[in-house]
Short mmCIF file of N, CA, C and O in Angstrom, two decimals:
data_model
loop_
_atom_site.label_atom_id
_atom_site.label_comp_id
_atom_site.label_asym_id
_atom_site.label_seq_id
_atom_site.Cartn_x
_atom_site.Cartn_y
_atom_site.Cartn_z
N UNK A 89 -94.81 -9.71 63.52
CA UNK A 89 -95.78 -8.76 63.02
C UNK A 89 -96.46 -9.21 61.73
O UNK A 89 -97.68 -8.99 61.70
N UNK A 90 -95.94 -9.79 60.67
CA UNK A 90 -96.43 -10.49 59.50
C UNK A 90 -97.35 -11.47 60.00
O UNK A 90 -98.53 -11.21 59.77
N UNK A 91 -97.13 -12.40 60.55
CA UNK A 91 -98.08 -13.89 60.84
C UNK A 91 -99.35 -13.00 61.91
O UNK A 91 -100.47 -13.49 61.92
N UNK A 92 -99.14 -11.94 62.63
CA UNK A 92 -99.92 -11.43 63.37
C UNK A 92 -100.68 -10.25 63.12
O UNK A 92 -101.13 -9.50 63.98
N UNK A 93 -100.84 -10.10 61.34
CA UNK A 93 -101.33 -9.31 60.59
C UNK A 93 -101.67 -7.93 61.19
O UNK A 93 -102.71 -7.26 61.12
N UNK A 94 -100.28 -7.66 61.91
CA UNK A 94 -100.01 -6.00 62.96
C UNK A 94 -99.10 -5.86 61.58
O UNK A 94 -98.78 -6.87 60.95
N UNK A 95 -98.83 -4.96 61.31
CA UNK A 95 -97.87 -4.20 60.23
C UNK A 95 -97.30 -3.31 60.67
O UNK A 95 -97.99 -2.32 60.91
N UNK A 96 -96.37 -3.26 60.86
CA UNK A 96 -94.99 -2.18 61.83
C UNK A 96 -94.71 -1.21 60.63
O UNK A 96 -95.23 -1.42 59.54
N UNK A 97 -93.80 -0.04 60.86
CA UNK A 97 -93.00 0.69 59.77
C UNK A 97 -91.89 -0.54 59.21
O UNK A 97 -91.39 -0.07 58.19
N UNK A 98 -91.51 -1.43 59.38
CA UNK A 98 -90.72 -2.49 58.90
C UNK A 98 -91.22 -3.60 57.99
O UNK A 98 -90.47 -4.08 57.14
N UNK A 99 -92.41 -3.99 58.12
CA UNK A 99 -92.60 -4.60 57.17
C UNK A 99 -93.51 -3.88 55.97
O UNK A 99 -93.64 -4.14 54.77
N UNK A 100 -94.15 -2.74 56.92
CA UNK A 100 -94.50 -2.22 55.41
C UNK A 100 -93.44 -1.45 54.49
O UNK A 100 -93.80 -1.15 53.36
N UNK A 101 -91.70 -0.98 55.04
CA UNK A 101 -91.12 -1.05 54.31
C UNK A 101 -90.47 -2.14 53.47
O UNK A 101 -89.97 -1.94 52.36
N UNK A 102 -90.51 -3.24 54.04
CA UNK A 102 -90.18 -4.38 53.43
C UNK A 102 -90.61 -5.12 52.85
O UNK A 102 -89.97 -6.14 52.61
N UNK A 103 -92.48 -4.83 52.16
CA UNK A 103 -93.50 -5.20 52.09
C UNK A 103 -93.24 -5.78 50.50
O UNK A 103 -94.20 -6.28 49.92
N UNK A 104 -92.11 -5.70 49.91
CA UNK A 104 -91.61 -5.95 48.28
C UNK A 104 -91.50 -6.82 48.54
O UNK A 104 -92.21 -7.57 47.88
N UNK A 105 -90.59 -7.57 49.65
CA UNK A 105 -90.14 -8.72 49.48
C UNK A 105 -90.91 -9.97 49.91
O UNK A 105 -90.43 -11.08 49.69
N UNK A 106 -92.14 -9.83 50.55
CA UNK A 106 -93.08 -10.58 50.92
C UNK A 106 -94.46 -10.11 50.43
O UNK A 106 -95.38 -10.86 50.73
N UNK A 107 -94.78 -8.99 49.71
CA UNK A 107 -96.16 -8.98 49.57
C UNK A 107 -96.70 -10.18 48.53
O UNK A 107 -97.77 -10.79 48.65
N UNK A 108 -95.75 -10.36 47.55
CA UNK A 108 -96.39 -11.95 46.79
C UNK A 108 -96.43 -13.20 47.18
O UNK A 108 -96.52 -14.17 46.43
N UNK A 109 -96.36 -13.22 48.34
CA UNK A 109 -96.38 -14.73 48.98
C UNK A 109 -97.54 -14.73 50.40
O UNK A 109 -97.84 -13.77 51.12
N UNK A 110 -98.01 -16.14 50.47
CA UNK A 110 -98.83 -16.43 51.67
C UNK A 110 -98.16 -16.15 52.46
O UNK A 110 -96.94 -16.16 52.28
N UNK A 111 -98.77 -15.75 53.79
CA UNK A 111 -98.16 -15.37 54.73
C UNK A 111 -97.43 -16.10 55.40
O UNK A 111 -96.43 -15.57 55.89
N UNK A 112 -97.64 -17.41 55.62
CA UNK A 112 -97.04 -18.52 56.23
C UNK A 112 -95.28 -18.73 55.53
O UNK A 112 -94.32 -19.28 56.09
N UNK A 113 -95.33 -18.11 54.23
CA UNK A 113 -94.41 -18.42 53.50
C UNK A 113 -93.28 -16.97 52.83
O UNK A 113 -92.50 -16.92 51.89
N UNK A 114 -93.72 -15.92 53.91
CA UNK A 114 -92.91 -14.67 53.79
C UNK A 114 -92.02 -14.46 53.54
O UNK A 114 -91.71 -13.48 52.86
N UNK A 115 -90.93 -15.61 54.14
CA UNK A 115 -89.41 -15.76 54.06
C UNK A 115 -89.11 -16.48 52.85
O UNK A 115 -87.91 -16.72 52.69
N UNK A 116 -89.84 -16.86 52.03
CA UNK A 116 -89.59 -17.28 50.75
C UNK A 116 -88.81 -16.45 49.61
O UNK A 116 -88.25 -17.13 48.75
N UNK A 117 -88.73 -15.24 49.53
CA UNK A 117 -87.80 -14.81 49.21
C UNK A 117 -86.21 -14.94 48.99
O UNK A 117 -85.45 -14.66 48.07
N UNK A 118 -86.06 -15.48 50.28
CA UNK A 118 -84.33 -15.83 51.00
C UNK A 118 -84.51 -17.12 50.33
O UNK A 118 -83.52 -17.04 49.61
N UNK A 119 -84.91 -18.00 50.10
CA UNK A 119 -85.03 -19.26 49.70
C UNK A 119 -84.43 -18.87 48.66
O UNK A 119 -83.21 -18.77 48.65
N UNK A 120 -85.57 -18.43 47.07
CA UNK A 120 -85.28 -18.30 46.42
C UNK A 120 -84.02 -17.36 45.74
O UNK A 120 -83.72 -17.54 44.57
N UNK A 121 -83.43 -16.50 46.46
CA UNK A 121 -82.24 -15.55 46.72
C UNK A 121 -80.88 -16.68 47.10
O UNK A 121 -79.78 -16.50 46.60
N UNK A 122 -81.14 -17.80 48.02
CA UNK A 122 -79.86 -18.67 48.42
C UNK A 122 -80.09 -19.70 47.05
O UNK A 122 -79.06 -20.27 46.70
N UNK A 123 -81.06 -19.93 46.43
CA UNK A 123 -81.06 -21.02 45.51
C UNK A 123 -80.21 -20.05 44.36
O UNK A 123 -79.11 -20.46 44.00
N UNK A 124 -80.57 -19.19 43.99
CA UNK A 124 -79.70 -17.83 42.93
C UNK A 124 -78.66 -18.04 43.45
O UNK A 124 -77.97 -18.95 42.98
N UNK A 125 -78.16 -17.30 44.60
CA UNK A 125 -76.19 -18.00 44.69
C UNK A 125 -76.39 -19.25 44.99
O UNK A 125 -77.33 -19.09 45.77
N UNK A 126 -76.26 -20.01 44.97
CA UNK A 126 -75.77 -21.68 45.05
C UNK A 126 -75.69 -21.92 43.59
O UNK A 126 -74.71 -22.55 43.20
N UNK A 127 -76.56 -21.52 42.72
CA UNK A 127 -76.32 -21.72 41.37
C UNK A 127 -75.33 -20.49 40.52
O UNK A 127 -74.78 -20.68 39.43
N UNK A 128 -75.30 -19.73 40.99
CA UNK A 128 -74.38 -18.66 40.01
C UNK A 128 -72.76 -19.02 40.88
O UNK A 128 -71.68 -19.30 40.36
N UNK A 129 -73.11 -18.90 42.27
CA UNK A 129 -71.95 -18.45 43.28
C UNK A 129 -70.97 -19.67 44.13
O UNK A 129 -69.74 -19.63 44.13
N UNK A 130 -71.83 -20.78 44.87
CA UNK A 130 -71.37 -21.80 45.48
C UNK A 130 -70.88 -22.86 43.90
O UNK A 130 -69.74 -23.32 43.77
N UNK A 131 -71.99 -23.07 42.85
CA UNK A 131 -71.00 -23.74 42.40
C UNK A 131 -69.84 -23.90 41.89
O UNK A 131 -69.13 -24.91 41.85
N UNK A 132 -69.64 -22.59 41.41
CA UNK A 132 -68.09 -21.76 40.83
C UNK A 132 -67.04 -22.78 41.85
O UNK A 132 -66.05 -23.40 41.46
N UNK A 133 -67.45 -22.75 42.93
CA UNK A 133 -66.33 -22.82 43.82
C UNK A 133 -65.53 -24.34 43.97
O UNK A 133 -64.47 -24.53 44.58
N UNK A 134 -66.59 -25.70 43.01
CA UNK A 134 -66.02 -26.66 42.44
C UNK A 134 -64.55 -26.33 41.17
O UNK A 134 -64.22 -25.44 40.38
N UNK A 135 -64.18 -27.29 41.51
CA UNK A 135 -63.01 -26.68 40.44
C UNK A 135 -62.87 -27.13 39.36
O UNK A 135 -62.63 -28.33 39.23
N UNK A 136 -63.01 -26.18 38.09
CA UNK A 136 -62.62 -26.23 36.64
C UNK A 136 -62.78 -28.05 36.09
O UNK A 136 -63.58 -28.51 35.27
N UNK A 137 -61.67 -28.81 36.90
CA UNK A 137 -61.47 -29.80 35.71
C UNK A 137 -62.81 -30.71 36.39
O UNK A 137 -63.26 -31.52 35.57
N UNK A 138 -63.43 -30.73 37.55
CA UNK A 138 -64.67 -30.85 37.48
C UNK A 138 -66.21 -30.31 36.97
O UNK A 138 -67.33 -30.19 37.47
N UNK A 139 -65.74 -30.14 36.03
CA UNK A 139 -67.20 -29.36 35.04
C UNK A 139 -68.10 -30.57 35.71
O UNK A 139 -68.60 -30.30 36.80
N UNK A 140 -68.37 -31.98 35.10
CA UNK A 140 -69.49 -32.93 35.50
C UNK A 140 -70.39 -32.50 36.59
O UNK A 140 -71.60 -32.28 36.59
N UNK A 141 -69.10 -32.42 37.95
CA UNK A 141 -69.73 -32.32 39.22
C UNK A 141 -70.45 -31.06 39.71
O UNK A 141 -71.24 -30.92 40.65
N UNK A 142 -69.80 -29.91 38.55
CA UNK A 142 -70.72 -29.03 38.81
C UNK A 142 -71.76 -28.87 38.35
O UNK A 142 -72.52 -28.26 39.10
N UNK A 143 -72.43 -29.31 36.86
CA UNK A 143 -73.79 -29.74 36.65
C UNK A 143 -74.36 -30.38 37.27
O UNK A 143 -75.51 -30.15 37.67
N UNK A 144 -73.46 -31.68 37.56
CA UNK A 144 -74.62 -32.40 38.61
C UNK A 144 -74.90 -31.26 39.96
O UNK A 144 -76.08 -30.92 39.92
N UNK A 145 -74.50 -30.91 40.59
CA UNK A 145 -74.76 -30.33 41.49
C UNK A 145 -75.51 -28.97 41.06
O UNK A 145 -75.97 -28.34 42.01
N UNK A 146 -75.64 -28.64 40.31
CA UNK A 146 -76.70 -27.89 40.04
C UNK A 146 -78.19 -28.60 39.56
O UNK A 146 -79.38 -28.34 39.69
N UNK A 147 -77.34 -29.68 38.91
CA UNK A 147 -78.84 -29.99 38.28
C UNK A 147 -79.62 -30.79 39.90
O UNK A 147 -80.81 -30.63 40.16
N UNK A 148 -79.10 -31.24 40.41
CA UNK A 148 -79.63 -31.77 41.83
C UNK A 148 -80.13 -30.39 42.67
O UNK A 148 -81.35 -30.35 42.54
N UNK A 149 -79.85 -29.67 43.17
CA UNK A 149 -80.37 -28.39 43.70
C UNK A 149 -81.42 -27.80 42.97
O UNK A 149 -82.32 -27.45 43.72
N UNK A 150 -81.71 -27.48 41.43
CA UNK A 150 -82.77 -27.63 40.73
C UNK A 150 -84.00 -28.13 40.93
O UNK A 150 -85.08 -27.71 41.36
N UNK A 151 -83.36 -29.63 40.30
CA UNK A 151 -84.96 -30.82 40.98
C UNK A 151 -85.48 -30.72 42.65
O UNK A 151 -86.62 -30.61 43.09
N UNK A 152 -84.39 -30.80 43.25
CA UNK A 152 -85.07 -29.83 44.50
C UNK A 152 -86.40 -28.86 44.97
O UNK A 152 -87.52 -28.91 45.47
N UNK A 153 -85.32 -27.88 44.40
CA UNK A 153 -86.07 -26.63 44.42
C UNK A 153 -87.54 -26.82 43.55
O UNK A 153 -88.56 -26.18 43.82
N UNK A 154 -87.47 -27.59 42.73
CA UNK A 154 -88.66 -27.44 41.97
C UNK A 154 -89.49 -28.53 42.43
O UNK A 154 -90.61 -28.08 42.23
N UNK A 155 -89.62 -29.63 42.91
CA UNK A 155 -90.07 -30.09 43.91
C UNK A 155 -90.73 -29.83 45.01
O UNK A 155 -91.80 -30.34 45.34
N UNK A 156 -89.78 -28.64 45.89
CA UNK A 156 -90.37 -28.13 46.78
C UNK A 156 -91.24 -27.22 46.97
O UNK A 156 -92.02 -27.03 47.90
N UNK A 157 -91.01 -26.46 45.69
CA UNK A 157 -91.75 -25.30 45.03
C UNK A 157 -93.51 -25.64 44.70
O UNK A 157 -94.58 -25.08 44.94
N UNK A 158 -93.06 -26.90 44.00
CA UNK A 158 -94.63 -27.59 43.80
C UNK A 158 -95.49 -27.67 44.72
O UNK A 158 -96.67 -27.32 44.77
N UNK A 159 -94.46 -28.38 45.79
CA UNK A 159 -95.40 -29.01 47.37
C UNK A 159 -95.84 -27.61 48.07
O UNK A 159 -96.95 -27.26 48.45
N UNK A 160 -94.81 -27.05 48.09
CA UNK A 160 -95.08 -25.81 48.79
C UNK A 160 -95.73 -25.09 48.66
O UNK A 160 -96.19 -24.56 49.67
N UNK A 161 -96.33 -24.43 46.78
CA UNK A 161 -96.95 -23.38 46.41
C UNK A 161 -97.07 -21.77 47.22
O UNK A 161 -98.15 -21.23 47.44
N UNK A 162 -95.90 -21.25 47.53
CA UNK A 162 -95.96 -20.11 48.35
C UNK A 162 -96.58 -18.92 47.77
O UNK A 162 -96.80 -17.98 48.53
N UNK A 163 -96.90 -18.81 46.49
CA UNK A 163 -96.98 -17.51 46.44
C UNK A 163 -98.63 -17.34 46.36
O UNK A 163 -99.17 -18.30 45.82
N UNK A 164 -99.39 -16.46 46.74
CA UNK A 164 -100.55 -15.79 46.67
C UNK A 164 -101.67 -16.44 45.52
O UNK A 164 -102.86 -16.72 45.65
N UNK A 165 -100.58 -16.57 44.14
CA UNK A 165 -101.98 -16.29 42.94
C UNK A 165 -101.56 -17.78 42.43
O UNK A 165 -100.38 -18.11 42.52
N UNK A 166 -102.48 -18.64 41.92
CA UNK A 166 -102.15 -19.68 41.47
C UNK A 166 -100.99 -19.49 40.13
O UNK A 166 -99.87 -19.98 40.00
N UNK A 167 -101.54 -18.81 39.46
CA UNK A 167 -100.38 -18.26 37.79
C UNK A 167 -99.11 -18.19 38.54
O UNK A 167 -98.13 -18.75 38.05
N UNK A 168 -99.01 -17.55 39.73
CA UNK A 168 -97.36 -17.14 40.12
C UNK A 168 -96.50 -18.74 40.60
O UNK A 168 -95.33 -19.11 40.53
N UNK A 169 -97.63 -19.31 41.02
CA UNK A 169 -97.16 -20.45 41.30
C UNK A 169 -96.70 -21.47 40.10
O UNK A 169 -95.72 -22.21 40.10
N UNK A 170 -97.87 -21.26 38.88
CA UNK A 170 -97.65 -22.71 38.12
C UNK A 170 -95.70 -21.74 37.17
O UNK A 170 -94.65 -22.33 36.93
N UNK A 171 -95.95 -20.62 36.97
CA UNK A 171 -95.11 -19.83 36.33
C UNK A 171 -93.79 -20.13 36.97
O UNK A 171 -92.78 -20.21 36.28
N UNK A 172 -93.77 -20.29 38.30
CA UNK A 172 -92.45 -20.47 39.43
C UNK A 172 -92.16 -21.83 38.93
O UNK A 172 -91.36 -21.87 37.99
N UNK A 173 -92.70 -23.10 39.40
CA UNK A 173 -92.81 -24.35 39.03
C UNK A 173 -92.15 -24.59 37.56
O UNK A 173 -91.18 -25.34 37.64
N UNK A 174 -92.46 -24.07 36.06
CA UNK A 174 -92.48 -24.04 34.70
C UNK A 174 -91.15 -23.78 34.36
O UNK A 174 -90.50 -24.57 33.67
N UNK A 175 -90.46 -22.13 35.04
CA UNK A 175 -89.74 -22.09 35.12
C UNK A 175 -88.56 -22.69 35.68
O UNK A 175 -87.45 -22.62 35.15
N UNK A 176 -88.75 -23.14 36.52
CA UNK A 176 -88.14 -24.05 37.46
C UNK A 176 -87.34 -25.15 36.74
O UNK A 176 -86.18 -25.50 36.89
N UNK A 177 -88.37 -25.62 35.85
CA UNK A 177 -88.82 -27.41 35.27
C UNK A 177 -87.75 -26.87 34.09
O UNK A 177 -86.92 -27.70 33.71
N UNK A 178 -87.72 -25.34 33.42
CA UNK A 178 -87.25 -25.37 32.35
C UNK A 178 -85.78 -25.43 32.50
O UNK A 178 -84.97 -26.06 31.82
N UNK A 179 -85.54 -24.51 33.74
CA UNK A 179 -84.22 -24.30 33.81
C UNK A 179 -83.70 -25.80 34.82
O UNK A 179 -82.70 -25.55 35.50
N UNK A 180 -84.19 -27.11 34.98
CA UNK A 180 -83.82 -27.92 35.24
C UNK A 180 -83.87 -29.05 33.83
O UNK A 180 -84.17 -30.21 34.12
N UNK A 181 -83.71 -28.85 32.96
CA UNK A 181 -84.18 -29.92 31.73
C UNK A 181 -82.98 -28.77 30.60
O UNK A 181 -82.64 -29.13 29.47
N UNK A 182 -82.53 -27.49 31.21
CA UNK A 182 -81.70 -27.33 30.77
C UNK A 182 -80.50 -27.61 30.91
O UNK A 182 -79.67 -27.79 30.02
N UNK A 183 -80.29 -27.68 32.63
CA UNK A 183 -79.31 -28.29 32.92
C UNK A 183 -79.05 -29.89 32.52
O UNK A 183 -77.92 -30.30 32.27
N UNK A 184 -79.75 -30.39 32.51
CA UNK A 184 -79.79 -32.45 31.97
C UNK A 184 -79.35 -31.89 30.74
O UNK A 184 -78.17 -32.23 30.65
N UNK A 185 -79.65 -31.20 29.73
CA UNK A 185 -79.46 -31.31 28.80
C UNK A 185 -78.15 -31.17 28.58
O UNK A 185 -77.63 -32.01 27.85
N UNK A 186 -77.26 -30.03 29.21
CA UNK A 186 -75.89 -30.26 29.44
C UNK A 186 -75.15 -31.48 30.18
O UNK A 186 -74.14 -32.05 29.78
N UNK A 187 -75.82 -31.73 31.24
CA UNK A 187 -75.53 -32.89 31.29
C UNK A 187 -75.24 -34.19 30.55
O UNK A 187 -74.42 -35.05 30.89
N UNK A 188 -76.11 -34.20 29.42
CA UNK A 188 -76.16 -34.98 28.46
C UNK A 188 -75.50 -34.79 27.51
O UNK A 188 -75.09 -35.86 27.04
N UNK A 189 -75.11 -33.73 26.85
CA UNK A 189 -73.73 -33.51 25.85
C UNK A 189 -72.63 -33.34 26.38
O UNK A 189 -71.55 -33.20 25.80
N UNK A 190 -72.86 -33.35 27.73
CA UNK A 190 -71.10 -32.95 28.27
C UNK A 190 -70.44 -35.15 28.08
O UNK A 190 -69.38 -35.68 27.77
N UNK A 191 -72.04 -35.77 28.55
CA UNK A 191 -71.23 -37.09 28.81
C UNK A 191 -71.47 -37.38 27.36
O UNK A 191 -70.34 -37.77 27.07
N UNK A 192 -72.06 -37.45 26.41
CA UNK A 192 -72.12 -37.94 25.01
C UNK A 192 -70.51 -36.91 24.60
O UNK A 192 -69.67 -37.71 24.17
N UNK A 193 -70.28 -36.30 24.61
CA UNK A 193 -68.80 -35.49 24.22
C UNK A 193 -67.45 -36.09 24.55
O UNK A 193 -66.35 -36.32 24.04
N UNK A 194 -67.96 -36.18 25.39
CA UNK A 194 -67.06 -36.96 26.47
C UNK A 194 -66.52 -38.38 26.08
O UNK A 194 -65.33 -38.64 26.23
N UNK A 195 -67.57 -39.46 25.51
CA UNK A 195 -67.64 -40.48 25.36
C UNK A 195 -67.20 -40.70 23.75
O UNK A 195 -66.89 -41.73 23.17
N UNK A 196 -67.32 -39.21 23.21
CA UNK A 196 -66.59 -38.99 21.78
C UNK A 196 -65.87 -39.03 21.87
O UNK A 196 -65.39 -39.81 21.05
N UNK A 197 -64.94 -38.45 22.73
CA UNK A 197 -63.69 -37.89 22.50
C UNK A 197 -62.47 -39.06 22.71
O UNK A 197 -61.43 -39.29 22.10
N UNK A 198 -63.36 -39.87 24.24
CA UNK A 198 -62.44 -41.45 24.34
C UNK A 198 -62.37 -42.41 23.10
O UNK A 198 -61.31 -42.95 22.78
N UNK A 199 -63.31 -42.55 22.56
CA UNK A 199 -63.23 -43.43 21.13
C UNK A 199 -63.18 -42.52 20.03
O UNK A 199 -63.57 -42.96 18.95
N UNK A 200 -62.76 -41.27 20.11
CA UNK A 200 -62.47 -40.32 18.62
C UNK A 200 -61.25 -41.48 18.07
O UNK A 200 -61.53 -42.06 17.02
N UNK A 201 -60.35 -41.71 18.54
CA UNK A 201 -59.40 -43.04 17.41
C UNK A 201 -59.38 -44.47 17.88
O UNK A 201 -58.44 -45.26 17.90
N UNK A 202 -60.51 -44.60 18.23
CA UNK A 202 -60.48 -46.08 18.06
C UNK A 202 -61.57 -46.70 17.15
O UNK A 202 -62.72 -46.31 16.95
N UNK A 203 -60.81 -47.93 16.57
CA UNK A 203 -61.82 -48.27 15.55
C UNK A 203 -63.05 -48.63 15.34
O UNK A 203 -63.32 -49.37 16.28
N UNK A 204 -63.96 -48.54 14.65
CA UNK A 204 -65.60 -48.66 14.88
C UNK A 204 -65.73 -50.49 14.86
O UNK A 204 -66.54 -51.22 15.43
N UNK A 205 -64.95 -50.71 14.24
CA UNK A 205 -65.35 -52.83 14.07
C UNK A 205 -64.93 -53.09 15.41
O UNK A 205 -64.96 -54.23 15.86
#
């Protein structure tokens, strides 16, 4: 009924979750809803003394998503798009950034007593 611009009592109740996106790209919602748990929910499920692997694995699902987000441009208004993308970029350059003090910390902590000469 969406791609065949008929509108049932179903999608115009459901019309929140797709009215900001091209039509081709309706189900974009669920995308962005499975990318939210994979990052709050699936990665938890690495364990503790692997912190690393769970940044990386977020920060990889990230660049992804924001990647695909670019190519894809689903939503309606160009602003929603570059705004999706921005955000995207930020919360992936946040994750590197942990990435990057977890291994600089890391690399402290092995030479915290060994000598600098």
């Amino acid at each position: 009924p969406l791609q065949a611009k008929s509108p049932n009592a179903l999608t115009r109740a459901t019309a929140f979750l797709h009215r900001e996106y091209e039509k081709t790209w309706y189900w974009w919602e669920a995308v962005e809803l499975a990318r939210k748990l994979v990052l709050t929910g699936f990665v938890l499920l690495i364990p503790e003394k692997n912190a690393f692997l769970r940044l990386m694995v977020a920060t990889l699902v990230c660049s992804c998503y924001a990647v695909v987000l670019a190519v894809v441009r689903p939503y309606k208004r160009v602003e929603d798009n570059v705004l999706a993308v921005a955000t995207s970029l930020v919360l992936l350059l946040l994750f590197l950034g942990t990435n990057w003090s977890t291994t600089f910390l890391g690399i402290q902590e092995r030479y915290q007593g060994a000598d600098p000469a």
